[in-house]
Coordinates of C-alpha atoms and ligand atoms in Angstrom, one line a residue:
M1 CA -69.5 -14.8 90.4
P2 CA -66.9 -16.8 92.2
G3 CA -63.9 -16.2 90.0
V4 CA -64.4 -12.7 91.2
S5 CA -64.9 -13.4 94.9
S6 CA -61.4 -15.4 94.9
F7 CA -60.0 -13.3 93.4
R8 CA -60.3 -10.9 96.2
T9 CA -60.4 -13.4 98.5
T10 CA -56.6 -13.6 97.5
L11 CA -56.1 -9.9 97.0
L12 CA -56.7 -9.8 100.5
R13 CA -54.4 -12.6 101.5
T14 CA -51.8 -11.5 99.9
A15 CA -52.2 -7.7 101.7
R16 CA -52.4 -9.6 104.3
G17 CA -49.3 -11.3 104.7
S18 CA -47.5 -8.6 102.8
S19 CA -48.3 -6.0 105.6
A20 CA -47.2 -9.2 107.8
G21 CA -44.4 -9.7 106.6
L22 CA -42.6 -6.0 106.2
L23 CA -44.1 -5.3 109.6
A24 CA -42.3 -8.8 111.3
G25 CA -39.3 -7.0 108.4
F26 CA -39.6 -3.7 110.5
S27 CA -40.1 -5.0 113.6
A28 CA -36.8 -7.2 113.3
L29 CA -34.7 -3.6 112.3
A30 CA -36.6 -1.4 114.9
V31 CA -35.2 -4.1 117.7
A32 CA -32.0 -4.4 116.0
E33 CA -31.3 -1.1 116.3
L34 CA -32.2 -0.3 119.7
T35 CA -29.8 -3.3 121.3
A36 CA -26.7 -2.4 118.4
A37 CA -26.8 1.1 120.4
L38 CA -26.9 -0.9 123.6
V39 CA -24.3 -3.9 122.6
R40 CA -22.6 -1.6 119.2
P41 CA -23.8 0.9 117.0
A42 CA -21.5 -0.5 114.4
A43 CA -23.5 -4.1 114.7
G44 CA -26.3 -3.2 113.1
P45 CA -27.8 -5.6 111.0
V46 CA -28.2 -3.2 107.7
T47 CA -24.3 -2.3 108.5
V48 CA -22.5 -5.4 109.2
V49 CA -24.4 -7.5 106.4
G50 CA -23.5 -4.4 103.9
G51 CA -20.0 -4.3 105.1
A52 CA -19.8 -8.0 104.4
V53 CA -20.7 -7.4 100.8
V54 CA -18.4 -4.6 100.6
D55 CA -15.6 -6.8 101.4
R56 CA -16.7 -9.8 99.2
T57 CA -17.1 -7.2 96.3
P58 CA -14.4 -7.7 93.8
A59 CA -11.8 -4.8 92.7
A60 CA -13.4 -4.5 89.9
V61 CA -17.4 -4.5 91.0
K62 CA -15.9 -1.8 93.0
D63 CA -14.6 -0.1 90.8
F64 CA -17.9 0.1 89.1
A65 CA -19.7 1.0 92.2
I66 CA -17.3 3.7 92.7
R67 CA -17.2 5.0 89.5
T68 CA -21.1 5.2 88.6
F69 CA -22.5 6.3 92.1
G70 CA -19.3 8.1 93.3
E71 CA -19.6 8.7 96.3
D72 CA -23.1 7.9 97.2
D73 CA -22.2 4.1 96.6
K74 CA -22.4 3.0 100.5
I75 CA -26.3 4.5 100.2
V76 CA -27.2 2.6 97.1
L77 CA -25.8 -0.4 98.6
Q78 CA -27.5 -0.2 101.6
V79 CA -31.1 1.2 100.2
G80 CA -30.1 -2.4 98.0
I81 CA -30.4 -3.9 101.3
L82 CA -33.5 -2.6 102.3
L83 CA -35.2 -3.4 99.3
L84 CA -34.0 -6.6 99.1
L85 CA -34.7 -7.4 103.1
A86 CA -38.2 -5.7 101.9
L87 CA -39.2 -8.1 98.9
F88 CA -38.0 -11.4 101.0
A89 CA -40.6 -10.0 104.1
V90 CA -43.6 -9.8 101.6
V91 CA -42.4 -13.7 100.5
L92 CA -41.8 -15.1 103.9
G93 CA -44.9 -13.3 104.9
V94 CA -47.5 -14.6 102.6
V95 CA -45.9 -17.8 103.1
S96 CA -46.4 -18.1 106.6
L97 CA -50.7 -17.4 106.0
R98 CA -50.6 -20.5 105.2
Y99 CA -46.8 -22.5 106.7
R100 CA -47.3 -20.6 109.6
R101 CA -44.1 -22.1 111.0
A102 CA -42.7 -22.4 107.9
G103 CA -42.5 -18.3 107.3
A104 CA -41.1 -17.8 110.9
A105 CA -38.3 -20.2 110.8
G106 CA -37.5 -18.6 107.1
V107 CA -37.3 -15.5 109.2
L108 CA -34.3 -16.7 111.6
V109 CA -32.9 -17.8 109.3
F110 CA -31.9 -13.7 108.5
G111 CA -30.9 -13.5 111.7
V112 CA -28.4 -16.3 111.8
V113 CA -27.5 -14.5 108.2
G114 CA -26.4 -11.3 110.2
A115 CA -24.8 -12.9 113.3
A116 CA -21.9 -14.3 111.0
A117 CA -21.7 -11.4 109.1
A118 CA -21.0 -8.9 112.5
L119 CA -19.0 -11.9 113.7
S120 CA -17.2 -12.2 110.5
R121 CA -16.0 -7.9 110.2
P122 CA -12.4 -7.2 111.2
D123 CA -13.7 -4.2 114.1
S124 CA -15.9 -7.1 115.8
A125 CA -15.8 -6.7 119.2
G126 CA -17.1 -10.7 120.4
A127 CA -19.9 -12.7 120.2
G128 CA -21.9 -9.7 121.4
D129 CA -21.7 -8.5 118.2
A130 CA -24.1 -11.0 117.3
L131 CA -27.0 -10.2 119.6
P132 CA -28.7 -7.5 117.4
S133 CA -29.1 -9.5 114.6
V134 CA -30.2 -12.4 116.7
L135 CA -32.3 -10.2 118.4
G136 CA -34.6 -9.0 116.0
A137 CA -35.1 -11.9 113.9
L138 CA -36.8 -13.6 117.4
A139 CA -38.8 -10.3 117.2
A140 CA -39.7 -10.6 113.5
A141 CA -40.5 -14.6 114.0
A142 CA -42.5 -13.3 116.6
V143 CA -44.5 -10.7 114.9
L144 CA -44.8 -13.1 111.8
Y145 CA -46.2 -16.0 114.1
G146 CA -48.6 -13.9 115.5
L147 CA -49.6 -11.9 112.6
A148 CA -50.6 -14.8 110.8
G149 CA -52.9 -15.6 113.6
P150 CA -54.6 -18.0 116.0
A151 CA -53.1 -21.4 114.5
G152 CA -56.3 -23.8 113.6
K153 CA -58.3 -20.8 113.2
A154 CA -57.9 -20.8 109.8
A155 CA -60.9 -20.4 107.4
P156 CA -61.4 -22.7 104.5
V157 CA -59.5 -20.1 101.1
G158 CA -63.3 -19.2 99.8
S159 CA -65.5 -18.7 102.5
T160 CA -68.1 -16.6 102.5
S161 CA -68.4 -15.4 106.0
G162 CA -66.9 -11.9 105.4
D163 CA -63.9 -10.9 107.9
T164 CA -62.4 -14.4 107.8
G165 CA -61.9 -15.0 104.4
T166 CA -58.3 -13.2 104.1
G167 CA -57.1 -16.6 105.2
S168 CA -55.6 -15.9 109.1
G169 CA -57.7 -16.8 112.1
W170 CA -57.5 -12.6 112.8
S171 CA -60.4 -11.0 111.7
R172 CA -60.3 -8.2 109.7
R173 CA -60.5 -5.6 112.6
G174 CA -58.1 -8.1 114.9
F175 CA -55.6 -7.9 112.5
L176 CA -55.5 -3.9 111.5
T177 CA -56.0 -3.3 115.3
A178 CA -52.8 -6.0 116.1
A179 CA -50.9 -4.7 113.1
A180 CA -51.2 -1.3 113.7
G181 CA -50.1 -1.6 117.9
T182 CA -46.9 -3.9 115.7
A183 CA -46.4 -0.7 114.3
A184 CA -46.4 1.8 116.7
A185 CA -44.2 -0.8 119.1
A186 CA -41.6 -1.1 116.2
T187 CA -42.0 2.5 115.7
G188 CA -41.3 3.5 119.4
T189 CA -38.1 0.6 119.9
G190 CA -36.3 2.2 116.4
A191 CA -37.1 5.5 118.0
A192 CA -35.2 4.8 121.6
G193 CA -32.3 3.3 119.8
R194 CA -31.9 6.1 117.2
A195 CA -32.3 8.3 120.8
L196 CA -29.6 6.1 122.2
S197 CA -26.9 5.6 119.4
G198 CA -27.2 10.1 118.9
R199 CA -26.4 10.3 122.8
R200 CA -23.7 8.3 122.3
G201 CA -22.0 10.3 119.5
R202 CA -22.6 13.1 120.9
G203 CA -19.6 11.8 123.1
A204 CA -17.5 12.2 120.4
V205 CA -19.6 15.8 118.7
A206 CA -18.3 17.2 122.0
S207 CA -14.6 15.9 122.0
R208 CA -14.1 17.3 118.8
D209 CA -16.0 20.4 119.5
G210 CA -14.1 20.9 122.3
L211 CA -10.7 20.0 120.8
V212 CA -8.7 23.1 120.7
L213 CA -5.6 22.8 117.8
P214 CA -2.3 23.9 118.8
A215 CA -1.1 26.4 116.7
P216 CA 2.3 24.8 114.5
A217 CA 6.3 24.6 115.8
S218 CA 6.5 24.6 111.5
S219 CA 3.7 26.4 109.7
A220 CA 3.5 26.2 106.1
P221 CA 4.8 28.5 103.5
A222 CA 1.8 31.2 102.3
V223 CA 0.7 30.1 99.3
P224 CA 1.4 32.2 97.0
A225 CA -0.7 34.3 94.8
G226 CA 0.9 32.9 91.4
A227 CA 0.2 29.4 92.6
R228 CA -3.2 30.1 92.4
P229 CA -3.6 32.6 89.6
G230 CA -7.6 32.6 89.6
V231 CA -8.6 31.6 86.3
P232 CA -11.8 31.2 86.3
G233 CA -13.1 27.8 86.0
I234 CA -9.9 26.1 87.7
S235 CA -10.1 23.7 91.0
A236 CA -9.9 25.7 93.9
F237 CA -6.2 25.7 95.2
T238 CA -6.8 24.5 98.1
T239 CA -10.3 22.5 98.7
P240 CA -12.8 23.7 101.0
N241 CA -13.0 20.6 103.6
R242 CA -16.6 20.2 103.0
E243 CA -15.8 19.4 98.8
F244 CA -12.6 17.2 99.4
Y245 CA -13.5 13.7 98.0
R246 CA -14.3 10.8 100.9
V247 CA -13.3 6.9 99.6
D248 CA -13.7 4.7 102.6
T249 CA -15.4 1.3 102.9
A250 CA -16.8 2.5 106.6
L251 CA -20.8 2.2 105.7
V252 CA -21.1 4.3 109.1
V253 CA -18.2 7.1 109.7
P254 CA -17.0 6.0 112.8
E255 CA -17.1 8.7 115.6
V256 CA -15.0 8.3 117.7
D257 CA -14.2 9.9 120.9
A258 CA -10.9 11.5 121.6
G259 CA -11.0 11.2 125.6
A260 CA -10.6 7.3 125.2
W261 CA -8.8 7.2 122.0
R262 CA -5.1 5.6 122.3
L263 CA -2.3 4.9 119.5
R264 CA -0.7 2.2 119.8
I265 CA 2.8 1.5 118.1
R266 CA 4.5 -2.0 118.2
G267 CA 5.7 -4.7 115.9
K268 CA 9.7 -5.7 114.7
G269 CA 12.1 -3.5 115.8
I270 CA 10.2 -1.9 118.7
A271 CA 11.4 -3.0 121.8
R272 CA 8.2 -2.5 124.2
P273 CA 4.7 -1.3 122.4
R274 CA 3.9 2.6 123.3
S275 CA 0.9 3.8 123.5
Y276 CA -0.3 7.4 122.9
T277 CA -3.0 9.4 123.7
L278 CA -4.5 12.1 121.8
A279 CA -3.2 14.6 124.7
Q280 CA 0.0 13.3 123.5
L281 CA 0.3 13.5 120.2
L282 CA -0.7 16.8 120.1
A283 CA 2.0 18.3 123.2
R284 CA 4.7 17.0 120.4
P285 CA 5.7 19.6 117.9
L286 CA 3.8 19.9 115.1
I287 CA 3.6 20.3 111.3
E288 CA 1.5 22.3 109.3
R289 CA 1.7 21.6 105.4
D290 CA -0.4 21.9 102.4
I291 CA -0.7 18.3 100.3
T292 CA -1.9 16.7 97.8
L293 CA -3.9 13.8 98.1
T294 CA -5.0 11.5 95.4
C295 CA -7.6 7.9 95.8
V296 CA -6.0 4.9 92.6
S297 CA -9.6 4.9 91.8
N298 CA -9.7 8.2 90.3
E299 CA -9.9 7.9 86.5
V300 CA -8.1 9.9 84.4
G301 CA -9.8 13.2 84.2
G302 CA -11.6 12.2 87.6
P303 CA -12.7 13.8 91.1
Y304 CA -10.9 11.9 93.7
V305 CA -7.8 14.4 94.4
G306 CA -7.8 17.4 96.7
T307 CA -5.4 19.4 98.4
A308 CA -5.6 20.9 102.4
R309 CA -3.5 22.3 104.9
W310 CA -3.4 19.6 107.2
L311 CA -1.1 19.9 110.9
G312 CA 0.0 17.3 112.5
V313 CA 3.0 15.2 114.2
P314 CA 5.6 14.2 112.4
L315 CA 5.8 10.4 111.5
A316 CA 9.4 9.5 110.8
G317 CA 10.6 11.1 114.5
L318 CA 7.8 9.5 116.2
L319 CA 8.9 6.1 115.0
A320 CA 12.5 7.2 115.6
E321 CA 11.8 7.7 119.1
C322 CA 10.1 4.0 119.3
G323 CA 13.4 2.7 117.7
V324 CA 12.2 2.0 114.3
R325 CA 14.9 2.8 111.7
A326 CA 14.6 2.9 108.0
P327 CA 15.7 -0.2 106.1
S328 CA 18.3 1.3 104.0
K329 CA 19.7 1.9 108.0
G330 CA 19.3 -1.1 108.8
G331 CA 15.4 -1.4 110.0
R332 CA 14.3 -5.3 110.3
A333 CA 10.5 -3.7 109.3
D334 CA 10.7 -2.4 105.8
Q335 CA 6.4 -2.3 105.4
L336 CA 4.3 -0.1 108.3
V337 CA 0.7 -1.1 108.7
A338 CA -1.6 0.8 110.1
R339 CA -5.1 0.3 111.2
S340 CA -8.3 2.2 112.1
V341 CA -11.0 1.3 114.6
D342 CA -13.5 -0.4 111.9
G343 CA -10.7 -3.4 111.3
M344 CA -9.3 -1.1 108.2
T345 CA -5.5 -2.2 107.3
L346 CA -3.6 0.0 104.9
G347 CA -0.2 -1.1 104.6
S348 CA 3.1 2.0 103.3
P349 CA 6.8 1.3 102.9
V350 CA 8.9 2.4 105.8
E351 CA 11.8 3.6 103.8
D352 CA 9.3 6.6 102.0
V353 CA 7.7 7.3 106.0
M354 CA 11.4 8.2 106.9
D355 CA 13.4 9.6 103.9
G356 CA 12.5 13.1 105.0
R357 CA 9.0 13.5 103.6
D358 CA 6.3 15.1 105.9
A359 CA 5.1 11.8 106.2
M360 CA 2.4 12.8 108.8
L361 CA 0.0 11.7 111.9
A362 CA -2.6 14.4 111.0
V363 CA -4.7 16.0 113.5
G364 CA -6.0 19.0 111.6
M365 CA -7.2 19.7 108.3
N366 CA -7.5 23.6 106.6
G367 CA -7.7 24.6 110.1
E368 CA -10.5 22.6 112.1
P369 CA -10.1 19.4 113.7
L370 CA -10.2 16.5 111.4
P371 CA -13.9 16.5 109.9
F372 CA -15.4 13.0 111.0
A373 CA -15.2 11.7 107.6
H374 CA -11.8 12.2 106.9
G375 CA -10.4 10.3 110.2
Y376 CA -11.1 12.1 113.8
P377 CA -9.9 12.2 115.6
V378 CA -5.9 11.2 113.1
R379 CA -5.1 10.0 110.1
M380 CA -1.8 9.1 108.6
L381 CA -0.5 11.1 105.7
V382 CA 2.2 10.3 103.5
P383 CA 3.0 12.4 100.5
G384 CA 3.6 10.9 97.1
L385 CA 1.8 8.1 98.3
Y386 CA -2.1 6.8 97.1
G387 CA -4.5 6.9 99.8
Y388 CA -5.2 2.9 100.4
V389 CA -1.3 2.6 100.8
S390 CA -1.4 5.5 103.7
A391 CA -4.1 8.0 104.6
C392 CA -5.3 5.9 106.7
K393 CA -8.0 7.1 108.7
W394 CA -9.5 6.8 112.4
I395 CA -6.1 5.7 112.6
T396 CA -5.5 3.4 115.8
E397 CA -2.4 1.1 115.6
I398 CA 0.6 1.2 113.9
E399 CA 2.3 -2.8 113.4
L400 CA 5.8 -3.0 111.5
T401 CA 6.2 -5.5 109.8
T402 CA 7.4 -6.9 106.6
F403 CA 6.1 -7.0 102.9
D404 CA 6.7 -10.4 103.0
A405 CA 5.0 -11.6 105.8
Y406 CA 1.0 -9.2 105.9
D407 CA -0.7 -8.4 103.1
P408 CA -3.8 -5.3 103.7
Y409 CA -7.3 -5.3 103.0
W410 CA -6.6 -3.7 99.2
V411 CA -3.8 -6.0 98.7
E412 CA -5.8 -8.9 99.1
R413 CA -8.1 -7.7 96.9
K414 CA -5.4 -7.8 94.0
W415 CA -4.3 -4.0 94.4
A416 CA -0.8 -3.7 94.6
R417 CA 1.7 -3.7 97.3
R418 CA 3.1 -0.9 97.2
A419 CA 1.7 2.2 94.8
P420 CA 3.6 6.0 94.0
I421 CA 0.7 8.6 92.4
K422 CA 1.0 8.7 89.1
T423 CA 1.7 12.0 86.9
Q424 CA -1.8 13.6 86.7
S425 CA -2.8 16.3 84.7
R426 CA -6.6 16.8 83.9
I427 CA -8.2 19.4 82.1
D428 CA -11.1 21.2 84.5
T429 CA -11.9 24.2 81.8
P430 CA -13.5 23.7 79.2
K431 CA -16.3 21.2 80.4
P432 CA -16.8 18.4 77.8
F433 CA -19.3 18.6 75.4
A434 CA -18.7 22.8 76.0
R435 CA -19.9 25.1 73.6
P436 CA -17.4 28.3 73.8
A437 CA -17.5 30.9 71.2
A438 CA -15.0 31.8 68.3
G439 CA -12.0 33.5 69.8
T440 CA -9.5 33.2 72.9
V441 CA -10.2 30.4 75.3
V442 CA -8.9 29.6 78.6
I443 CA -8.1 26.1 78.7
A444 CA -6.9 25.4 82.4
G445 CA -6.2 22.8 85.4
V446 CA -4.5 21.0 87.8
A447 CA -1.7 18.6 86.7
W448 CA 0.1 16.9 89.8
A449 CA 3.0 14.1 91.0
Q450 CA 3.5 14.1 94.6
H451 CA 6.5 14.9 96.0
R452 CA 8.0 14.8 92.4
G453 CA 6.9 18.5 91.2
I454 CA 5.3 19.4 87.6
A455 CA 8.2 20.5 85.2
R456 CA 6.0 21.3 82.7
V457 CA 2.0 20.9 81.2
E458 CA 1.4 21.1 77.2
V459 CA -1.9 21.1 75.6
R460 CA -2.7 19.4 72.1
I461 CA -5.5 20.6 69.8
D462 CA -7.2 17.9 68.1
D463 CA -3.8 16.3 66.6
G464 CA -1.8 19.0 66.4
P465 CA 1.7 20.0 68.0
W466 CA 2.3 20.5 71.7
N467 CA 1.9 23.8 73.0
D468 CA 4.2 24.6 76.2
A469 CA 0.9 25.9 78.9
D470 CA 1.3 28.8 81.4
L471 CA 2.4 26.9 84.4
A472 CA 1.7 28.6 87.9
A473 CA 4.4 28.7 90.9
Q474 CA 4.5 25.3 92.2
H475 CA 3.7 25.7 95.8
T476 CA 5.5 22.8 96.9
L477 CA 6.5 19.4 95.3
D478 CA 3.4 17.4 97.8
T479 CA 0.8 19.9 96.2
W480 CA -0.8 20.3 92.6
R481 CA 0.2 22.8 89.9
Q482 CA -2.4 25.0 87.9
W483 CA -2.1 25.8 84.3
S484 CA -3.7 27.4 81.6
Y485 CA -3.7 28.3 78.2
R486 CA -4.7 30.7 75.9
W487 CA -6.0 29.3 72.9
Q488 CA -7.6 30.8 69.7
A489 CA -11.1 28.6 68.8
A490 CA -11.6 28.5 65.7
T491 CA -15.4 27.3 63.9
G492 CA -16.0 23.3 64.4
G493 CA -15.2 20.2 67.2
H494 CA -12.4 19.9 68.0
T495 CA -10.4 17.8 71.2
L496 CA -8.4 19.2 73.9
T497 CA -5.5 16.7 75.5
V498 CA -2.9 17.9 77.9
R499 CA 0.0 15.9 79.6
A500 CA 2.6 16.6 82.3
T501 CA 6.0 16.4 82.3
D502 CA 7.0 15.5 86.0
G503 CA 10.5 16.8 88.2
T504 CA 12.5 14.0 87.3
A505 CA 11.9 14.9 83.5
A506 CA 9.7 11.7 83.2
V507 CA 6.7 12.7 80.7
Q508 CA 2.9 11.0 81.7
T509 CA 2.9 8.3 79.8
E510 CA -0.1 7.9 76.9
E511 CA -0.5 4.2 77.7
R512 CA -4.4 3.6 79.1
A513 CA -4.3 1.4 82.2
R514 CA -6.9 0.8 84.0
T515 CA -7.4 1.6 88.2
V516 CA -7.1 -1.3 89.0
P517 CA -4.0 -2.0 90.7
D518 CA -1.8 0.6 91.0
G519 CA -3.4 3.7 89.7
A520 CA -5.2 4.9 86.2
S521 CA -2.6 6.5 83.3
G522 CA -3.5 8.1 80.5
W523 CA -4.1 11.5 78.7
H524 CA -7.0 13.5 79.4
S525 CA -9.3 14.6 76.7
V526 CA -12.4 17.0 76.5
F527 CA -14.6 17.4 73.7
V528 CA -16.2 20.6 73.1
T529 CA -17.8 22.0 69.8
V530 CA -17.7 26.4 69.1
P531 CA -20.2 27.1 67.3
Ligands
MTE601 N1 -9.6 3.7 107.9 C1 -9.7 3.9 106.5 N2 -8.7 4.7 106.3 C2 -8.6 5.4 104.8 C3 -9.7 4.0 104.3 C4 -11.1 3.2 104.2 O1 -11.9 2.8 103.6 N3 -10.6 3.1 105.8 N4 -9.4 4.3 102.4 C5 -8.0 5.0 101.9 C6 -8.7 5.7 100.2 S1 -8.8 4.4 99.6 C7 -8.3 7.2 100.4 S2 -8.2 7.4 98.6 C8 -8.1 8.2 101.8 C9 -9.2 9.1 101.2 O2 -9.2 10.1 102.2 P1 -10.8 10.8 102.3 O3 -11.9 9.8 102.4 O4 -10.2 11.9 103.6 O5 -10.3 12.2 100.9 O6 -8.4 7.8 102.3 C10 -7.6 6.4 103.0 N5 -7.4 5.7 104.0
MO602 MO1 -8.2 5.5 97.3

């Protein structure tokens, strides 16, 4: 039955081509990983291609990704890149059985793409960043070329001579041996890369473990018991570090060794640039403050908001020492651009930073050095401004400039230049579609309008009147405020809605706005059924 045997041959060929392709791809990643560990861990091909994708993703898609995948968005992206790579590897592997040189050449194209992505990264450290992708592609091309079999010995398709019937010059046993050898070599190379980058990371971990935070010169006032009355189901007043939301573009969390870290301050109004070590910053009088941080990508009712006790260097004083003056005091710079070790840029109004609020360079979060994911060793915070215009993590440079002269990262991507936090309130309990028993149901949640404070919170059942909620004590103007309302629930389906009034007497607007360009607005509602 020739039909069956040719089908079997095709199957074997495809299997052999696919495994050659996948092995080539695996070897590429292993060699690239080892090279990146030697050159710069952030220059690995998956990281740089992923980063380039993130940078070029339209705001609406990015917003969709954050909404759909939440904080797993980066893992989804990386797995996507790997799957796509695997698919191309299989195709190239099969192609290379027939067109051996073309297959190998196709692999080199990936090297070029990876190298281009590496060089286009804002934190690119120069030509060396292209090396992992280039060497990885060369390794893959060699593997593919080799596994496609010694040239000229390919048996004709349909040949009955068993062992060579899969189309390449290798005997079946020869191919399996070569494949196993390649797999072992690639695994060893990859493991060596991992071990090496792990050792690099340990310097950063040791620097963080060894950091003893000084006591603040100005402590945060204790959170009064009245500010957190302990209503079941409500967000904790202080968000634990491991539960604090994380939003950034870093595919690999930068692990900065504080020993080598410096903060440079330069730009308009600064006669000569200054540079500070972490020890110099820690030697200054520190302030400790409770501040609620919010992301502009937070939907109405969303989770990207949290409160922590931050320890840091007052930023206004540091800037004044460098010669910076607020625009209202004759300063020439109206925009402060913070730059991170991974090339992110965030721009804040100099006026806000210097108007007396507790803008700071934070070193501590809830009693420990900043976690790596939240910006170790130093991050910026400006109460009242969304994170993307103020809260630079892994900060390494502050440049004084103007809004006219420079658009930072998110502004280049259609987000607003200036973005004070909008007044928002959220129902934490009951949860959407909950089925609370009839009788007294406590509706409760949080409201925030950083640096203006919350003056009132009201709750509405269905289309009924607005009822004043019980407000917990206002801790400070820069923190959120808890509220609760005792509802006498009657049987049926009900829509619960909340709105807040801020310290300037402005009522939270009902008008729905998307998160782009300057933050979501509208009222948060929850639908429940009382059985
Ligand atoms: N270096 C860097 N800093 C950054 C970002 C980033 O992508 N890179 N994202 C900003 C945004 S959009 C927000 S909302 C806050 C979030 O801080 P968190 O992750 O500690 O909650 O960090 C800000 N600082
Ligand atoms: Mo954000």
